[in-house]
Amino acid sequence: RTDFDNAPHGREVHWNSAFAWYLRGLGALRRLFVNEPRRVAIARMSIWANPILLVVFLVLIARAAARRFGIPAGIATALGMIFAASFYEGFYPAYPDHHGIISTALLGCILGVLWAGNGWMADGTGSWPLPSGLREARRGIWISALCGAAGFWLSALSMALAMIGIGLGICAVAMSG
């Protein structure tokens, strides 16, 4: 429940609690090393919550891009995650929020679709960057699906709008070729 919206009556809030549990876990980790109350530990670790996630996601996604598309693509992905303000702002220090995770889920959806070759397969003549086989294409679809599921779990509206955009983009590419 919040009183900030729909004044003076407020409204119910239905939100995912995974990020709150993440903050609590970081606070518990801090308490293993520092003797302080739980609230203080959570507050102090909430400063670092998003930068920790950025580092983890940066390594995972840039490594996946480098694995599938080559080292230059991995480097470009990492630099994009760091220097694209609209992406990076979801990971500001001392701003514990879920928006960076949603941005990463969207990036994972797009990376998975690209990994799968947008539905096209290589013809056996080395048609890079298309997937060389069905197994590789399925891996990309799984990446996209898992990232999409995680994003929907956190914010259905944000993911739905992005998924519509991804679908329209794929249809536009398919109709042009």
PDB file of C-alpha atoms in Angstrom:
ATOM      1  CA  ARG A   1       0.000   0.000   0.000  1.00  0.00           C
ATOM      2  CA  THR A   2       1.143   3.526  -0.767  1.00  0.00           C
ATOM      3  CA  ASP A   3      -0.240   6.910   0.120  1.00  0.00           C
ATOM      4  CA  PHE A   4       1.970   8.699  -2.411  1.00  0.00           C
ATOM      5  CA  ASP A   5      -0.354   7.899  -5.324  1.00  0.00           C
ATOM      6  CA  ASN A   6      -4.071   8.536  -5.711  1.00  0.00           C
ATOM      7  CA  ALA A   7      -4.230  11.055  -2.875  1.00  0.00           C
ATOM      8  CA  PRO A   8      -5.901  11.273  -0.438  1.00  0.00           C
ATOM      9  CA  HIS A   9      -6.939   7.603  -0.451  1.00  0.00           C
ATOM     10  CA  GLY A  10      -3.745   5.920  -1.675  1.00  0.00           C
ATOM     11  CA  ARG A  11      -3.731   2.602  -3.501  1.00  0.00           C
ATOM     12  CA  GLU A  12      -2.657  -1.010  -3.223  1.00  0.00           C
ATOM     13  CA  VAL A  13       0.753  -1.943  -4.572  1.00  0.00           C
ATOM     14  CA  HIS A  14       1.332  -5.273  -6.290  1.00  0.00           C
ATOM     15  CA  TRP A  15       5.030  -5.596  -6.988  1.00  0.00           C
ATOM     16  CA  ASN A  16       7.680  -8.221  -7.291  1.00  0.00           C
ATOM     17  CA  SER A  17       9.691  -8.664  -4.103  1.00  0.00           C
ATOM     18  CA  ALA A  18      12.813 -10.257  -5.626  1.00  0.00           C
ATOM     19  CA  PHE A  19      14.820  -7.036  -5.460  1.00  0.00           C
ATOM     20  CA  ALA A  20      13.846  -6.524  -1.826  1.00  0.00           C
ATOM     21  CA  TRP A  21      15.081 -10.052  -1.072  1.00  0.00           C
ATOM     22  CA  TYR A  22      18.298  -9.292  -2.956  1.00  0.00           C
ATOM     23  CA  LEU A  23      18.858  -6.229  -0.745  1.00  0.00           C
ATOM     24  CA  ARG A  24      18.111  -8.263   2.347  1.00  0.00           C
ATOM     25  CA  GLY A  25      20.611 -10.893   1.203  1.00  0.00           C
ATOM     26  CA  LEU A  26      23.286  -8.239   0.692  1.00  0.00           C
ATOM     27  CA  GLY A  27      22.544  -6.921   4.176  1.00  0.00           C
ATOM     28  CA  ALA A  28      22.875 -10.422   5.632  1.00  0.00           C
ATOM     29  CA  LEU A  29      26.186 -10.836   3.824  1.00  0.00           C
ATOM     30  CA  ARG A  30      27.465  -7.581   5.321  1.00  0.00           C
ATOM     31  CA  ARG A  31      26.351  -8.650   8.780  1.00  0.00           C
ATOM     32  CA  LEU A  32      28.625 -11.689   8.505  1.00  0.00           C
ATOM     33  CA  PHE A  33      31.600  -9.316   8.554  1.00  0.00           C
ATOM     34  CA  VAL A  34      30.324  -6.261  10.442  1.00  0.00           C
ATOM     35  CA  ASN A  35      28.365  -6.239  13.700  1.00  0.00           C
ATOM     36  CA  GLU A  36      25.524  -3.824  12.991  1.00  0.00           C
ATOM     37  CA  PRO A  37      21.712  -3.893  12.946  1.00  0.00           C
ATOM     38  CA  ARG A  38      20.004  -5.467   9.927  1.00  0.00           C
ATOM     39  CA  ARG A  39      18.477  -2.173   8.767  1.00  0.00           C
ATOM     40  CA  VAL A  40      21.833  -0.430   8.816  1.00  0.00           C
ATOM     41  CA  ALA A  41      23.494  -3.309   6.947  1.00  0.00           C
ATOM     42  CA  ILE A  42      20.776  -3.303   4.281  1.00  0.00           C
ATOM     43  CA  ALA A  43      20.974   0.486   3.925  1.00  0.00           C
ATOM     44  CA  ARG A  44      24.737   0.433   3.529  1.00  0.00           C
ATOM     45  CA  MET A  45      24.693  -2.425   1.033  1.00  0.00           C
ATOM     46  CA  SER A  46      21.879  -0.829  -0.963  1.00  0.00           C
ATOM     47  CA  ILE A  47      24.477   1.721  -2.076  1.00  0.00           C
ATOM     48  CA  TRP A  48      26.344  -1.091  -3.864  1.00  0.00           C
ATOM     49  CA  ALA A  49      23.388  -3.240  -4.945  1.00  0.00           C
ATOM     50  CA  ASN A  50      23.076  -1.905  -8.484  1.00  0.00           C
ATOM     51  CA  PRO A  51      26.810  -1.612  -9.273  1.00  0.00           C
ATOM     52  CA  ILE A  52      27.204  -5.257  -8.204  1.00  0.00           C
ATOM     53  CA  LEU A  53      24.408  -6.251 -10.581  1.00  0.00           C
ATOM     54  CA  LEU A  54      25.937  -4.181 -13.386  1.00  0.00           C
ATOM     55  CA  VAL A  55      29.280  -5.978 -13.045  1.00  0.00           C
ATOM     56  CA  VAL A  56      27.595  -9.399 -13.000  1.00  0.00           C
ATOM     57  CA  PHE A  57      25.373  -8.621 -16.000  1.00  0.00           C
ATOM     58  CA  LEU A  58      28.234  -6.949 -17.856  1.00  0.00           C
ATOM     59  CA  VAL A  59      30.384 -10.072 -17.572  1.00  0.00           C
ATOM     60  CA  LEU A  60      27.551 -12.464 -18.472  1.00  0.00           C
ATOM     61  CA  ILE A  61      26.126 -10.579 -21.440  1.00  0.00           C
ATOM     62  CA  ALA A  62      29.405  -9.339 -22.914  1.00  0.00           C
ATOM     63  CA  ARG A  63      30.837 -12.856 -22.629  1.00  0.00           C
ATOM     64  CA  ALA A  64      27.766 -14.332 -24.330  1.00  0.00           C
ATOM     65  CA  ALA A  65      27.995 -11.765 -27.145  1.00  0.00           C
ATOM     66  CA  ALA A  66      31.700 -12.467 -27.576  1.00  0.00           C
ATOM     67  CA  ARG A  67      31.076 -16.215 -27.608  1.00  0.00           C
ATOM     68  CA  ARG A  68      28.447 -16.046 -30.331  1.00  0.00           C
ATOM     69  CA  PHE A  69      29.522 -13.057 -32.439  1.00  0.00           C
ATOM     70  CA  GLY A  70      33.219 -12.622 -31.655  1.00  0.00           C
ATOM     71  CA  ILE A  71      35.366 -10.577 -29.326  1.00  0.00           C
ATOM     72  CA  PRO A  72      34.675  -7.212 -31.038  1.00  0.00           C
ATOM     73  CA  ALA A  73      30.928  -7.743 -30.482  1.00  0.00           C
ATOM     74  CA  GLY A  74      31.562  -8.599 -26.820  1.00  0.00           C
ATOM     75  CA  ILE A  75      33.621  -5.456 -26.359  1.00  0.00           C
ATOM     76  CA  ALA A  76      31.005  -3.328 -28.136  1.00  0.00           C
ATOM     77  CA  THR A  77      28.275  -4.831 -25.957  1.00  0.00           C
ATOM     78  CA  ALA A  78      30.232  -4.117 -22.769  1.00  0.00           C
ATOM     79  CA  LEU A  79      30.973  -0.550 -23.836  1.00  0.00           C
ATOM     80  CA  GLY A  80      27.331  -0.034 -24.775  1.00  0.00           C
ATOM     81  CA  MET A  81      26.185  -1.246 -21.378  1.00  0.00           C
ATOM     82  CA  ILE A  82      28.556   1.168 -19.660  1.00  0.00           C
ATOM     83  CA  PHE A  83      28.259   4.240 -21.878  1.00  0.00           C
ATOM     84  CA  ALA A  84      24.592   4.175 -22.929  1.00  0.00           C
ATOM     85  CA  ALA A  85      23.076   6.532 -20.387  1.00  0.00           C
ATOM     86  CA  SER A  86      19.574   5.105 -20.678  1.00  0.00           C
ATOM     87  CA  PHE A  87      20.953   1.651 -19.835  1.00  0.00           C
ATOM     88  CA  TYR A  88      23.493   2.633 -17.190  1.00  0.00           C
ATOM     89  CA  GLU A  89      21.126   4.879 -15.242  1.00  0.00           C
ATOM     90  CA  GLY A  90      19.267   1.781 -14.087  1.00  0.00           C
ATOM     91  CA  PHE A  91      22.421   0.800 -12.175  1.00  0.00           C
ATOM     92  CA  TYR A  92      23.333   4.051 -10.421  1.00  0.00           C
ATOM     93  CA  PRO A  93      24.917   3.571  -7.000  1.00  0.00           C
ATOM     94  CA  ALA A  94      22.743   4.419  -4.012  1.00  0.00           C
ATOM     95  CA  TYR A  95      19.612   4.029  -6.146  1.00  0.00           C
ATOM     96  CA  PRO A  96      18.419   0.514  -5.399  1.00  0.00           C
ATOM     97  CA  ASP A  97      15.784  -0.210  -7.999  1.00  0.00           C
ATOM     98  CA  HIS A  98      14.777  -2.891 -10.483  1.00  0.00           C
ATOM     99  CA  HIS A  99      14.944  -0.846 -13.690  1.00  0.00           C
ATOM    100  CA  GLY A 100      18.490  -1.923 -14.510  1.00  0.00           C
ATOM    101  CA  ILE A 101      17.429  -5.560 -14.300  1.00  0.00           C
ATOM    102  CA  ILE A 102      14.547  -4.879 -16.685  1.00  0.00           C
ATOM    103  CA  SER A 103      16.914  -3.169 -19.142  1.00  0.00           C
ATOM    104  CA  THR A 104      19.218  -6.180 -18.928  1.00  0.00           C
ATOM    105  CA  ALA A 105      16.304  -8.558 -19.521  1.00  0.00           C
ATOM    106  CA  LEU A 106      15.365  -6.579 -22.632  1.00  0.00           C
ATOM    107  CA  LEU A 107      18.961  -6.671 -23.845  1.00  0.00           C
ATOM    108  CA  GLY A 108      19.010 -10.436 -23.232  1.00  0.00           C
ATOM    109  CA  CYS A 109      15.820 -10.863 -25.272  1.00  0.00           C
ATOM    110  CA  ILE A 110      17.314  -8.999 -28.191  1.00  0.00           C
ATOM    111  CA  LEU A 111      20.649 -10.802 -27.899  1.00  0.00           C
ATOM    112  CA  GLY A 112      18.828 -14.158 -27.868  1.00  0.00           C
ATOM    113  CA  VAL A 113      16.859 -13.303 -31.002  1.00  0.00           C
ATOM    114  CA  LEU A 114      20.056 -12.222 -32.759  1.00  0.00           C
ATOM    115  CA  TRP A 115      21.801 -15.369 -31.490  1.00  0.00           C
ATOM    116  CA  ALA A 116      19.046 -17.433 -33.112  1.00  0.00           C
ATOM    117  CA  GLY A 117      19.533 -15.576 -36.409  1.00  0.00           C
ATOM    118  CA  ASN A 118      16.054 -14.037 -36.359  1.00  0.00           C
ATOM    119  CA  GLY A 119      14.750 -17.373 -37.589  1.00  0.00           C
ATOM    120  CA  TRP A 120      17.189 -17.832 -40.485  1.00  0.00           C
ATOM    121  CA  MET A 121      19.759 -20.608 -40.616  1.00  0.00           C
ATOM    122  CA  ALA A 122      23.161 -20.717 -42.306  1.00  0.00           C
ATOM    123  CA  ASP A 123      23.175 -22.522 -45.619  1.00  0.00           C
ATOM    124  CA  GLY A 124      26.390 -24.399 -44.876  1.00  0.00           C
ATOM    125  CA  THR A 125      28.651 -21.958 -46.698  1.00  0.00           C
ATOM    126  CA  GLY A 126      29.707 -20.088 -43.575  1.00  0.00           C
ATOM    127  CA  SER A 127      26.918 -17.518 -43.568  1.00  0.00           C
ATOM    128  CA  TRP A 128      28.046 -15.841 -40.377  1.00  0.00           C
ATOM    129  CA  PRO A 129      26.395 -14.501 -38.187  1.00  0.00           C
ATOM    130  CA  LEU A 130      23.526 -16.886 -38.826  1.00  0.00           C
ATOM    131  CA  PRO A 131      23.422 -19.941 -36.569  1.00  0.00           C
ATOM    132  CA  SER A 132      25.215 -22.949 -37.973  1.00  0.00           C
ATOM    133  CA  GLY A 133      22.594 -25.398 -36.802  1.00  0.00           C
ATOM    134  CA  LEU A 134      19.301 -25.913 -35.056  1.00  0.00           C
ATOM    135  CA  ARG A 135      20.994 -26.452 -31.678  1.00  0.00           C
ATOM    136  CA  GLU A 136      22.628 -23.029 -31.794  1.00  0.00           C
ATOM    137  CA  ALA A 137      19.377 -21.382 -32.909  1.00  0.00           C
ATOM    138  CA  ARG A 138      17.493 -23.054 -30.048  1.00  0.00           C
ATOM    139  CA  ARG A 139      20.089 -21.798 -27.572  1.00  0.00           C
ATOM    140  CA  GLY A 140      19.374 -18.258 -28.729  1.00  0.00           C
ATOM    141  CA  ILE A 141      15.634 -18.762 -28.367  1.00  0.00           C
ATOM    142  CA  TRP A 142      16.148 -20.109 -24.841  1.00  0.00           C
ATOM    143  CA  ILE A 143      18.266 -17.088 -23.929  1.00  0.00           C
ATOM    144  CA  SER A 144      15.579 -14.776 -25.254  1.00  0.00           C
ATOM    145  CA  ALA A 145      12.780 -16.686 -23.525  1.00  0.00           C
ATOM    146  CA  LEU A 146      14.494 -16.839 -20.130  1.00  0.00           C
ATOM    147  CA  CYS A 147      15.398 -13.163 -20.227  1.00  0.00           C
ATOM    148  CA  GLY A 148      11.848 -12.326 -21.297  1.00  0.00           C
ATOM    149  CA  ALA A 149      10.383 -14.404 -18.466  1.00  0.00           C
ATOM    150  CA  ALA A 150      12.624 -12.684 -15.929  1.00  0.00           C
ATOM    151  CA  GLY A 151      11.632  -9.291 -17.311  1.00  0.00           C
ATOM    152  CA  PHE A 152       7.923 -10.140 -17.239  1.00  0.00           C
ATOM    153  CA  TRP A 153       8.320 -11.288 -13.648  1.00  0.00           C
ATOM    154  CA  LEU A 154       9.641  -7.843 -12.747  1.00  0.00           C
ATOM    155  CA  SER A 155       7.567  -5.547 -14.964  1.00  0.00           C
ATOM    156  CA  ALA A 156       5.013  -6.945 -17.378  1.00  0.00           C
ATOM    157  CA  LEU A 157       4.213  -3.565 -18.960  1.00  0.00           C
ATOM    158  CA  SER A 158       7.833  -2.673 -19.749  1.00  0.00           C
ATOM    159  CA  MET A 159       8.497  -6.093 -21.220  1.00  0.00           C
ATOM    160  CA  ALA A 160       5.241  -6.254 -23.174  1.00  0.00           C
ATOM    161  CA  LEU A 161       5.964  -2.973 -24.941  1.00  0.00           C
ATOM    162  CA  ALA A 162       9.508  -4.065 -25.747  1.00  0.00           C
ATOM    163  CA  MET A 163       8.364  -7.501 -26.946  1.00  0.00           C
ATOM    164  CA  ILE A 164       5.865  -5.876 -29.281  1.00  0.00           C
ATOM    165  CA  GLY A 165       8.676  -3.722 -30.638  1.00  0.00           C
ATOM    166  CA  ILE A 166      10.968  -6.734 -31.088  1.00  0.00           C
ATOM    167  CA  GLY A 167       8.207  -8.650 -32.856  1.00  0.00           C
ATOM    168  CA  LEU A 168       7.402  -5.747 -35.181  1.00  0.00           C
ATOM    169  CA  GLY A 169      11.078  -5.343 -35.943  1.00  0.00           C
ATOM    170  CA  ILE A 170      11.458  -9.016 -36.816  1.00  0.00           C
ATOM    171  CA  CYS A 171       8.372  -8.843 -39.034  1.00  0.00           C
ATOM    172  CA  ALA A 172       9.742  -5.769 -40.810  1.00  0.00           C
ATOM    173  CA  VAL A 173      13.072  -7.495 -41.438  1.00  0.00           C
ATOM    174  CA  ALA A 174      11.341 -10.663 -42.655  1.00  0.00           C
ATOM    175  CA  MET A 175       9.126  -8.694 -45.058  1.00  0.00           C
ATOM    176  CA  SER A 176      12.093  -6.789 -46.491  1.00  0.00           C
ATOM    177  CA  GLY A 177      14.090  -9.926 -47.295  1.00  0.00           C
TER     178      GLY A 177
END
